[in-house]
């Protein structure tokens, strides 16, 4: 018997005894079935030289009882479809062996020509034992190249199908446990074959062998009962041969890291020999490789899901539209494998209808950066609630990172916005400065001392204020948008400014335009972008007055409250508002320095603010309400009656403020 | 703003009534008026050895300045052994006294008639 891998002549000495992947043999036949082209691999496989083969009918290559199939194949291909199947090929003189033949219409060639690709199969006939081993090894070698090119369970499954069909089986399919696909987890009862499974890949020769499962439907969840071969294979974690002779079927478990992921089902049509022990071992080996790849995919998915869940739980959802600003924001994850980075942004409501805008960037990537980002974001929110000036917020963050140790440095920009004054107060810590987009389409970089990144220390941050006219826009961003391997940051910023320039566009449009133009490709860092456009308040929703530090000022302030609340239709708040404003003005008259500014703002709440020129804050000391104390009752009433209240320092003096809920009924 | 609207001021009328003193308040009690209130009520305490009745039916507003004044008057009255009775307190003024629990330190009666009956008989109802 001559070897099937016909390594003739000089090649024999080179390859003899070596295992190499099987090179598929290609040949071309015309519409009448005559061989017109013959490759060197075909010469090896069929043991015919090109001169011997060209011109002969292709039927000469197969055993006489297979001639009808060849004609059927030719007819099928002439209709433009592929025909694939295993035929008994006469090789090496008179012995026949099974070869997988794939017939395709030849595109680009003469009309009617057919390309045939021949791959030897594993069941090589009775006298091909030694060579069968070699073919099996070659198939495994090929499997190791072709299976596992991706971290995708389904892709891996279909790769196994391509390798196994038709060389090992005429039809094959893969069952994978449902939970593995949905949650990347194993069902609680590992050996319970009764768990839901799903067919994820199928490979079959044409025409489909008879007896092949009709009920097999891809991507449908099924539960196989005890006693079925699939159940047995998965529950007992061993291969099960079944099928009514002469057809032969084999169920092989997909085992990886001690767990059963599912099973592979293989079937041979009656024309081929039934699965033997050698075939089972080969199938198990293929299944093992496939299962390892699938399990890797599962582990990767779990890891990635964890990181993404962590990050998405840290990024803001459902940001409130602040008073007097239109906001648009984007976050794009990095394009690397995990897609997790340390960029963040936030919009934090502050007292008095004001708002804080934050954009930051923790250095580094991955779960560490995301976790640090989460901590920083929470810290910023906490500091914002104290209503500190921007430089002080950054200063405390800086100290926090230094004290915590082991936490990544970060850059950050923190801005507060007062909708009544239309003033931004901005401070930055090593972050890209904001861009101001004016109404005429031009833009400026906001002049701002750069500051050092958070966690370095040693340099005080500074706050700058800028008053923006209506409809102009403040643009906060992270460097992912403007910096890349092939563009430095200045060029990137210039490109961004050019992109933002021009006639007035909606904020969402500006966001999309900038991101599409600057970072259209997949090779990018994560990006945070926050746009805030000034929407001047309706003058009608503000009421202010300036009062001297005189005893009668409390009464005048109440008159302002009555007039404003009547105008705004907030009569239900009248009693409470009059009282709290009266208390705050009294406090300013008693302890502050004049002049006193009273400001009422109709926002989602009623905001009452009283400013004076003294930096001394009202005493928060609570007197025992039962005792007949003579002082401290004013602050206590404000605290008791308002939704929240507080003080904040101003460049000259302070503001005491409180907010009253507009919806619930008046407390007094 | 300049002019004082009527209810931003406070008037205090003091008159004797039986063995008691009656102070009738009208207007708003705040930082601008509490000194006046405190002075007049202290005077009123000197007019009686039994009880000072403060009629607050016409008081529209009272803030913590007024509450503080009342606290001082309550102390003064206790020192002198004079009963302090407040009548006619209503609406948000009553609420402020309640939330600050100063109401607990006062004898509150709905009206003058009830207050006098209570002072004379120790009872508020009509029952004999």
XYZ file of N, CA, C and O in Angstrom, chain A residues 42-177:
544
model
N -2.493 18.087 -6.039
C -3.371 17.076 -6.640
C -2.540 15.924 -7.184
O -2.918 14.756 -7.057
N -1.404 16.295 -7.749
C -0.516 15.250 -8.274
C -0.105 14.311 -7.147
O -0.044 13.093 -7.322
N 0.153 14.887 -5.960
C 0.532 14.056 -4.824
C -0.621 13.200 -4.348
O -0.492 12.002 -4.118
N -1.771 13.848 -4.204
C -2.910 13.150 -3.627
C -3.394 12.008 -4.524
O -3.689 10.917 -4.045
N -3.489 12.315 -5.810
C -4.061 11.297 -6.698
C -3.004 10.463 -7.416
O -3.339 9.592 -8.203
N -1.746 10.769 -7.181
C -0.636 10.036 -7.791
C -0.718 10.053 -9.307
O -0.524 9.044 -9.973
N -1.039 11.210 -9.808
C -1.080 11.396 -11.264
C -0.349 12.687 -11.588
O -0.548 13.701 -10.901
N 0.469 12.669 -12.603
C 1.114 13.913 -12.991
C 0.111 14.774 -13.742
O -0.952 14.303 -14.162
N 0.484 16.026 -13.895
C -0.383 16.950 -14.612
C -0.654 16.455 -16.031
O -1.782 16.490 -16.514
N 0.376 15.981 -16.656
C 0.226 15.496 -18.029
C -0.740 14.315 -18.104
O -1.529 14.198 -19.031
N -0.663 13.463 -17.079
C -1.552 12.296 -17.061
C -3.005 12.693 -16.797
O -3.934 12.075 -17.294
N -3.184 13.757 -15.975
C -4.532 14.055 -15.488
C -5.316 14.960 -16.426
O -6.502 14.730 -16.672
N -4.663 16.023 -16.943
C -5.415 17.013 -17.714
C -6.035 16.354 -18.934
O -5.385 15.580 -19.634
N -7.309 16.655 -19.147
C -8.029 16.099 -20.275
C -8.862 14.893 -19.906
O -9.813 14.557 -20.610
N -8.515 14.242 -18.788
C -9.309 13.066 -18.397
C -10.596 13.489 -17.715
O -10.661 14.542 -17.080
N -11.641 12.684 -17.830
C -12.875 13.010 -17.083
C -12.621 12.862 -15.587
O -11.886 11.969 -15.158
N -13.215 13.754 -14.806
C -12.991 13.765 -13.370
C -13.522 12.495 -12.712
O -13.056 12.098 -11.648
N -14.478 11.851 -13.382
C -15.021 10.619 -12.827
C -13.956 9.537 -12.703
O -14.053 8.634 -11.876
N -12.885 9.650 -13.517
C -11.807 8.670 -13.425
C -11.150 8.663 -12.051
O -10.489 7.703 -11.661
N -11.308 9.783 -11.327
C -10.625 9.895 -10.038
C -11.337 9.110 -8.946
O -10.748 8.829 -7.907
N -12.617 8.812 -9.150
C -13.367 8.173 -8.069
C -13.750 6.749 -8.445
O -13.726 6.374 -9.614
N -14.099 6.015 -7.428
C -14.504 4.632 -7.641
C -15.756 4.615 -8.508
O -16.577 5.549 -8.437
N -15.928 3.546 -9.266
C -17.009 3.534 -10.259
C -18.383 3.708 -9.621
O -19.261 4.362 -10.187
N -18.570 3.201 -8.372
C -19.901 3.335 -7.775
C -20.181 4.763 -7.297
O -21.271 5.074 -6.828
N -19.204 5.633 -7.399
C -19.422 7.016 -6.974
C -19.667 7.947 -8.167
O -19.818 9.155 -7.990
N -19.670 7.380 -9.381
C -19.787 8.242 -10.567
C -21.056 9.063 -10.567
O -21.062 10.227 -10.964
N -22.148 8.452 -10.083
C -23.419 9.180 -10.076
C -23.329 10.422 -9.201
O -23.862 11.482 -9.514
N -22.627 10.278 -8.073
C -22.482 11.408 -7.151
C -21.700 12.549 -7.790
O -21.987 13.716 -7.581
N -20.679 12.154 -8.559
C -19.885 13.180 -9.228
C -20.746 13.946 -10.212
O -20.690 15.184 -10.286
N -21.589 13.214 -10.938
C -22.475 13.890 -11.893
C -23.442 14.827 -11.159
O -23.699 15.942 -11.592
N -23.929 14.329 -10.028
C -24.839 15.166 -9.227
C -24.122 16.422 -8.750
O -24.676 17.527 -8.759
N -22.875 16.229 -8.366
C -22.100 17.370 -7.882
C -21.923 18.400 -8.990
O -22.116 19.593 -8.792
N -21.560 17.902 -10.181
C -21.375 18.809 -11.307
C -22.666 19.568 -11.611
O -22.640 20.785 -11.839
N -23.759 18.844 -11.600
C -25.050 19.474 -11.899
C -25.364 20.538 -10.848
O -25.827 21.642 -11.167
N -25.080 20.209 -9.580
C -25.351 21.148 -8.491
C -24.541 22.439 -8.663
O -25.046 23.548 -8.519
N -23.269 22.251 -9.001
C -22.398 23.415 -9.109
C -22.798 24.284 -10.294
O -22.675 25.500 -10.253
N -23.320 23.634 -11.362
C -23.729 24.418 -12.525
C -24.877 25.357 -12.181
O -25.095 26.353 -12.858
N -25.608 25.053 -11.115
C -26.684 25.969 -10.712
C -26.131 27.095 -9.847
O -26.868 27.920 -9.338
N -24.814 27.098 -9.656
C -24.200 28.196 -8.913
C -24.022 27.915 -7.439
O -23.632 28.794 -6.681
N -24.320 26.692 -7.006
C -24.186 26.386 -5.580
C -22.998 25.474 -5.325
O -22.515 24.795 -6.234
N -22.594 25.446 -4.054
C -21.481 24.586 -3.663
C -21.988 23.169 -3.448
O -23.119 22.960 -3.014
N -21.159 22.219 -3.762
C -21.442 20.834 -3.391
C -20.269 20.366 -2.574
O -19.104 20.605 -2.893
N -20.564 19.721 -1.445
C -19.458 19.235 -0.634
C -19.793 17.847 -0.118
O -20.913 17.600 0.331
N -18.827 16.957 -0.183
C -19.097 15.613 0.313
C -17.847 14.747 0.250
O -16.809 15.142 -0.271
N -17.978 13.589 0.854
C -16.856 12.653 0.874
C -17.101 11.567 -0.181
O -18.170 10.967 -0.222
N -16.116 11.388 -1.018
C -16.230 10.368 -2.065
C -15.056 9.404 -1.957
O -13.969 9.770 -1.486
N -15.308 8.198 -2.405
C -14.209 7.207 -2.436
C -13.370 7.484 -3.673
O -13.838 7.373 -4.801
N -12.155 7.878 -3.425
C -11.266 8.291 -4.501
C -10.270 7.174 -4.777
O -9.784 6.513 -3.855
N -10.004 6.944 -6.053
C -8.976 5.948 -6.399
C -7.637 6.644 -6.331
O -7.376 7.596 -7.061
N -6.899 6.259 -5.365
C -5.572 6.858 -5.294
C -4.555 5.730 -5.273
O -4.859 4.600 -4.914
N -3.376 6.082 -5.625
C -2.279 5.134 -5.598
C -2.639 3.859 -6.349
O -2.580 2.755 -5.804
N -3.100 4.030 -7.556
C -3.387 2.846 -8.358
C -4.816 2.369 -8.196
O -5.716 2.969 -8.734
N -5.023 1.335 -7.377
C -6.366 0.763 -7.360
C -7.069 0.887 -6.011
O -8.255 0.670 -5.901
N -6.348 1.194 -4.941
C -7.049 1.286 -3.655
C -7.864 2.577 -3.596
O -7.521 3.580 -4.217
N -8.947 2.515 -2.865
C -9.823 3.683 -2.743
C -9.766 4.211 -1.320
O -9.638 3.443 -0.369
N -9.804 5.508 -1.205
C -9.902 6.094 0.130
C -10.837 7.288 0.086
O -11.074 7.871 -0.969
N -11.347 7.616 1.244
C -12.331 8.705 1.302
C -11.636 10.048 1.292
O -10.706 10.285 2.060
N -12.122 10.885 0.410
C -11.569 12.236 0.324
C -12.727 13.224 0.369
O -13.762 13.029 -0.264
N -12.507 14.271 1.156
C -13.496 15.349 1.232
C -13.334 16.220 -0.003
O -12.253 16.760 -0.248
N -14.388 16.331 -0.791
C -14.317 17.137 -2.011
C -15.286 18.305 -1.902
O -16.452 18.128 -1.545
N -14.764 19.458 -2.207
C -15.586 20.657 -2.157
C -15.628 21.263 -3.543
O -14.587 21.617 -4.100
N -16.837 21.332 -4.139
C -16.984 21.767 -5.531
C -17.608 23.161 -5.536
O -18.680 23.369 -4.987
N -16.924 24.082 -6.191
C -17.430 25.459 -6.257
C -17.396 25.966 -7.678
O -16.462 25.650 -8.425
N -18.366 26.792 -8.059
C -18.277 27.448 -9.366
C -17.034 28.330 -9.367
O -16.745 28.993 -8.377
N -16.294 28.297 -10.453
C -15.045 29.068 -10.515
C -15.365 30.467 -11.009
O -15.745 30.667 -12.161
N -15.188 31.405 -10.132
C -15.470 32.768 -10.563
C -14.244 33.295 -11.278
O -13.112 32.986 -10.915
N -14.457 34.062 -12.314
C -13.339 34.664 -13.027
C -12.759 33.764 -14.101
O -11.982 34.201 -14.939
N -13.115 32.514 -14.107
C -12.588 31.617 -15.143
C -13.562 31.505 -16.301
O -14.482 32.316 -16.449
N -13.363 30.514 -17.117
C -14.292 30.317 -18.225
C -15.623 29.840 -17.680
O -15.690 29.200 -16.628
N -16.653 30.164 -18.402
C -17.985 29.803 -17.937
C -18.074 28.302 -17.719
O -17.561 27.512 -18.512
N -18.701 27.923 -16.651
C -18.957 26.519 -16.387
C -17.824 25.792 -15.704
O -17.969 24.631 -15.323
N -16.698 26.453 -15.551
C -15.596 25.763 -14.901
C -15.846 25.615 -13.406
O -16.480 26.454 -12.772
N -15.321 24.543 -12.869
C -15.572 24.210 -11.477
C -14.246 24.008 -10.764
O -13.364 23.317 -11.268
N -14.114 24.646 -9.597
C -12.916 24.428 -8.794
C -13.223 23.328 -7.793
O -14.252 23.342 -7.135
N -12.344 22.367 -7.686
C -12.540 21.283 -6.743
C -11.383 21.302 -5.755
O -10.217 21.375 -6.159
N -11.727 21.299 -4.483
C -10.687 21.231 -3.460
C -10.828 19.882 -2.763
O -11.913 19.522 -2.288
N -9.737 19.129 -2.741
C -9.775 17.787 -2.167
C -8.958 17.737 -0.887
O -7.815 18.172 -0.857
N -9.575 17.234 0.187
C -8.898 17.040 1.472
C -9.070 15.587 1.889
O -10.195 15.106 1.974
N -7.983 14.897 2.179
C -8.145 13.510 2.634
C -8.901 13.468 3.959
O -8.756 14.360 4.786
N -9.698 12.473 4.177
C -10.409 12.321 5.449
C -9.638 11.351 6.326
O -8.615 10.805 5.941
N -10.147 11.136 7.510
C -9.409 10.335 8.477
C -9.643 8.841 8.326
O -8.798 8.032 8.679
N -10.834 8.496 7.850
C -11.104 7.067 7.725
C -10.587 6.605 6.360
O -11.214 6.793 5.346
N -9.434 6.049 6.405
C -8.686 5.885 5.156
C -8.826 4.509 4.541
O -8.080 4.152 3.654
N -9.767 3.792 5.042
C -9.891 2.449 4.469
C -9.127 1.445 5.312
O -8.350 1.798 6.189
N -9.376 0.214 5.017
C -8.899 -0.858 5.885
C -7.388 -0.956 5.961
O -6.827 -1.253 7.000
N -6.731 -0.650 4.867
C -5.294 -0.872 4.896
C -4.503 0.419 5.031
O -3.332 0.480 4.739
N -5.144 1.465 5.492
C -4.437 2.740 5.583
C -4.131 3.143 6.997
O -4.106 4.320 7.301
N -3.907 2.183 7.883
C -3.802 2.499 9.306
C -2.677 3.482 9.605
O -2.887 4.525 10.207
N -1.514 3.176 9.161
C -0.373 4.025 9.467
C -0.590 5.433 8.945
O -0.380 6.421 9.646
N -1.078 5.477 7.750
C -1.277 6.790 7.149
C -2.445 7.517 7.778
O -2.457 8.728 7.889
N -3.424 6.750 8.218
C -4.552 7.361 8.892
C -4.055 8.119 10.116
O -4.470 9.237 10.385
N -3.115 7.529 10.813
C -2.546 8.197 11.970
C -1.918 9.510 11.578
O -2.104 10.531 12.239
N -1.231 9.477 10.462
C -0.582 10.701 10.029
C -1.604 11.777 9.650
O -1.452 12.936 9.975
N -2.646 11.302 8.982
C -3.694 12.254 8.599
C -4.353 12.843 9.837
O -4.641 14.024 9.918
N -4.561 11.986 10.840
C -5.182 12.476 12.075
C -4.315 13.537 12.728
O -4.791 14.574 13.164
N -3.006 13.247 12.763
C -2.108 14.221 13.364
C -2.144 15.517 12.563
O -2.134 16.613 13.119
N -2.213 15.364 11.249
C -2.267 16.553 10.409
C -3.538 17.345 10.673
O -3.529 18.574 10.719
N -4.624 16.611 10.896
C -5.904 17.277 11.166
C -5.835 18.026 12.495
O -6.301 19.171 12.610
N -5.216 17.393 13.483
C -5.061 18.054 14.784
C -4.187 19.293 14.656
O -4.465 20.324 15.257
N -3.144 19.141 13.869
C -2.262 20.273 13.660
C -3.029 21.435 13.037
O -2.894 22.581 13.431
N -3.862 21.077 12.083
C -4.669 22.110 11.438
C -5.652 22.711 12.445
O -5.884 23.916 12.469
N -6.200 21.823 13.273
C -7.161 22.291 14.270
C -6.525 23.328 15.186
O -7.137 24.335 15.543
N -5.270 23.077 15.566
C -4.633 24.005 16.494
C -4.411 25.361 15.844
O -4.297 26.368 16.519
N -4.356 25.374 14.516
C -4.210 26.658 13.825
C -5.563 27.321 13.632
O -5.723 28.515 13.839
N -6.540 26.519 13.289
C -7.820 27.114 12.870
C -8.821 27.320 13.992
O -9.711 28.159 13.884
N -8.705 26.531 15.050
C -9.682 26.675 16.142
C -9.114 27.620 17.182
O -7.989 27.438 17.637
N -9.899 28.601 17.547
C -9.469 29.506 18.606
C -8.836 30.770 18.087
O -7.953 31.334 18.713
N -9.296 31.239 16.936
C -8.743 32.486 16.414
C -9.372 33.690 17.101
O -8.913 34.808 16.929
N -10.454 33.475 17.838
C -11.121 34.614 18.463
C -11.487 34.258 19.894
O -11.352 33.120 20.320
N -11.957 35.264 20.632
C -12.448 35.021 21.989
C -13.972 35.023 21.950
O -14.629 35.707 22.717
N -14.487 34.269 21.012
C -15.925 34.235 20.832
C -16.355 32.776 20.795
O -15.832 31.974 20.027
N -17.307 32.423 21.656
C -17.695 31.027 21.795
C -18.281 30.481 20.487
O -17.949 29.382 20.037
N -19.135 31.257 19.845
C -19.779 30.770 18.623
C -18.780 30.626 17.474
O -18.809 29.662 16.721
N -17.903 31.621 17.380
C -16.885 31.564 16.334
C -16.024 30.317 16.511
O -15.738 29.597 15.550
N -15.653 30.044 17.756
C -14.845 28.865 18.035
C -15.588 27.608 17.619
O -15.015 26.694 17.017
N -16.868 27.568 17.913
C -17.685 26.416 17.545
C -17.716 26.203 16.043
O -17.554 25.076 15.554
N -17.889 27.277 15.297
C -17.984 27.067 13.858
C -16.614 26.728 13.261
O -16.531 26.072 12.223
N -15.554 27.139 13.939
C -14.227 26.730 13.478
C -14.039 25.215 13.630
O -13.456 24.554 12.764
N -14.555 24.683 14.722
C -14.492 23.226 14.894
C -15.280 22.525 13.790
O -14.842 21.512 13.231
N -16.432 23.082 13.449
C -17.248 22.498 12.392
C -16.458 22.444 11.074
O -16.481 21.454 10.356
N -15.769 23.543 10.778
C -15.015 23.600 9.521
C -13.921 22.538 9.473
O -13.626 21.982 8.416
N -13.319 22.295 10.623
C -12.227 21.320 10.642
C -12.781 19.895 10.583
O -12.235 19.027 9.898
N -13.875 19.647 11.290
C -14.362 18.277 11.453
C -15.215 17.791 10.293
O -15.280 16.592 10.029
N -15.900 18.715 9.623
C -16.797 18.299 8.546
C -16.185 18.692 7.213
O -15.798 19.844 7.033
N -16.084 17.812 6.274
C -16.529 16.416 6.335
C -15.411 15.426 6.627
O -15.635 14.229 6.504
N -14.253 15.886 7.020
C -13.158 14.926 7.108
C -13.340 13.906 8.219
O -12.957 12.757 8.087
N -13.900 14.340 9.322
C -14.133 13.396 10.408
C -15.576 12.904 10.419
O -15.857 11.782 10.808
N -16.477 13.756 10.013
C -17.900 13.383 10.056
C -18.628 14.065 8.918
O -18.137 15.054 8.370
N -19.784 13.537 8.579
C -20.580 14.149 7.523
C -21.422 15.293 8.058
O -21.858 16.157 7.311
N -21.674 15.234 9.340
C -22.446 16.312 9.951
C -21.983 16.439 11.388
O -21.570 15.457 12.007
N -22.020 17.644 11.882
C -21.613 17.865 13.261
C -22.355 19.066 13.797
O -22.834 19.913 13.035
N -22.473 19.111 15.107
C -23.134 20.256 15.738
C -22.601 20.383 17.154
O -22.038 19.434 17.706
N -22.763 21.563 17.716
C -22.257 21.799 19.065
C -23.383 22.267 19.973
O -24.142 23.179 19.621
N -23.471 21.632 21.110
C -24.413 22.038 22.157
C -23.607 22.697 23.263
O -22.625 22.134 23.737
N -24.045 23.886 23.670
C -23.355 24.569 24.770
C -24.385 24.946 25.817
O -25.511 25.304 25.492
N -23.991 24.833 27.079
C -24.920 25.145 28.159
C -25.359 26.600 28.085
O -24.553 27.506 27.921
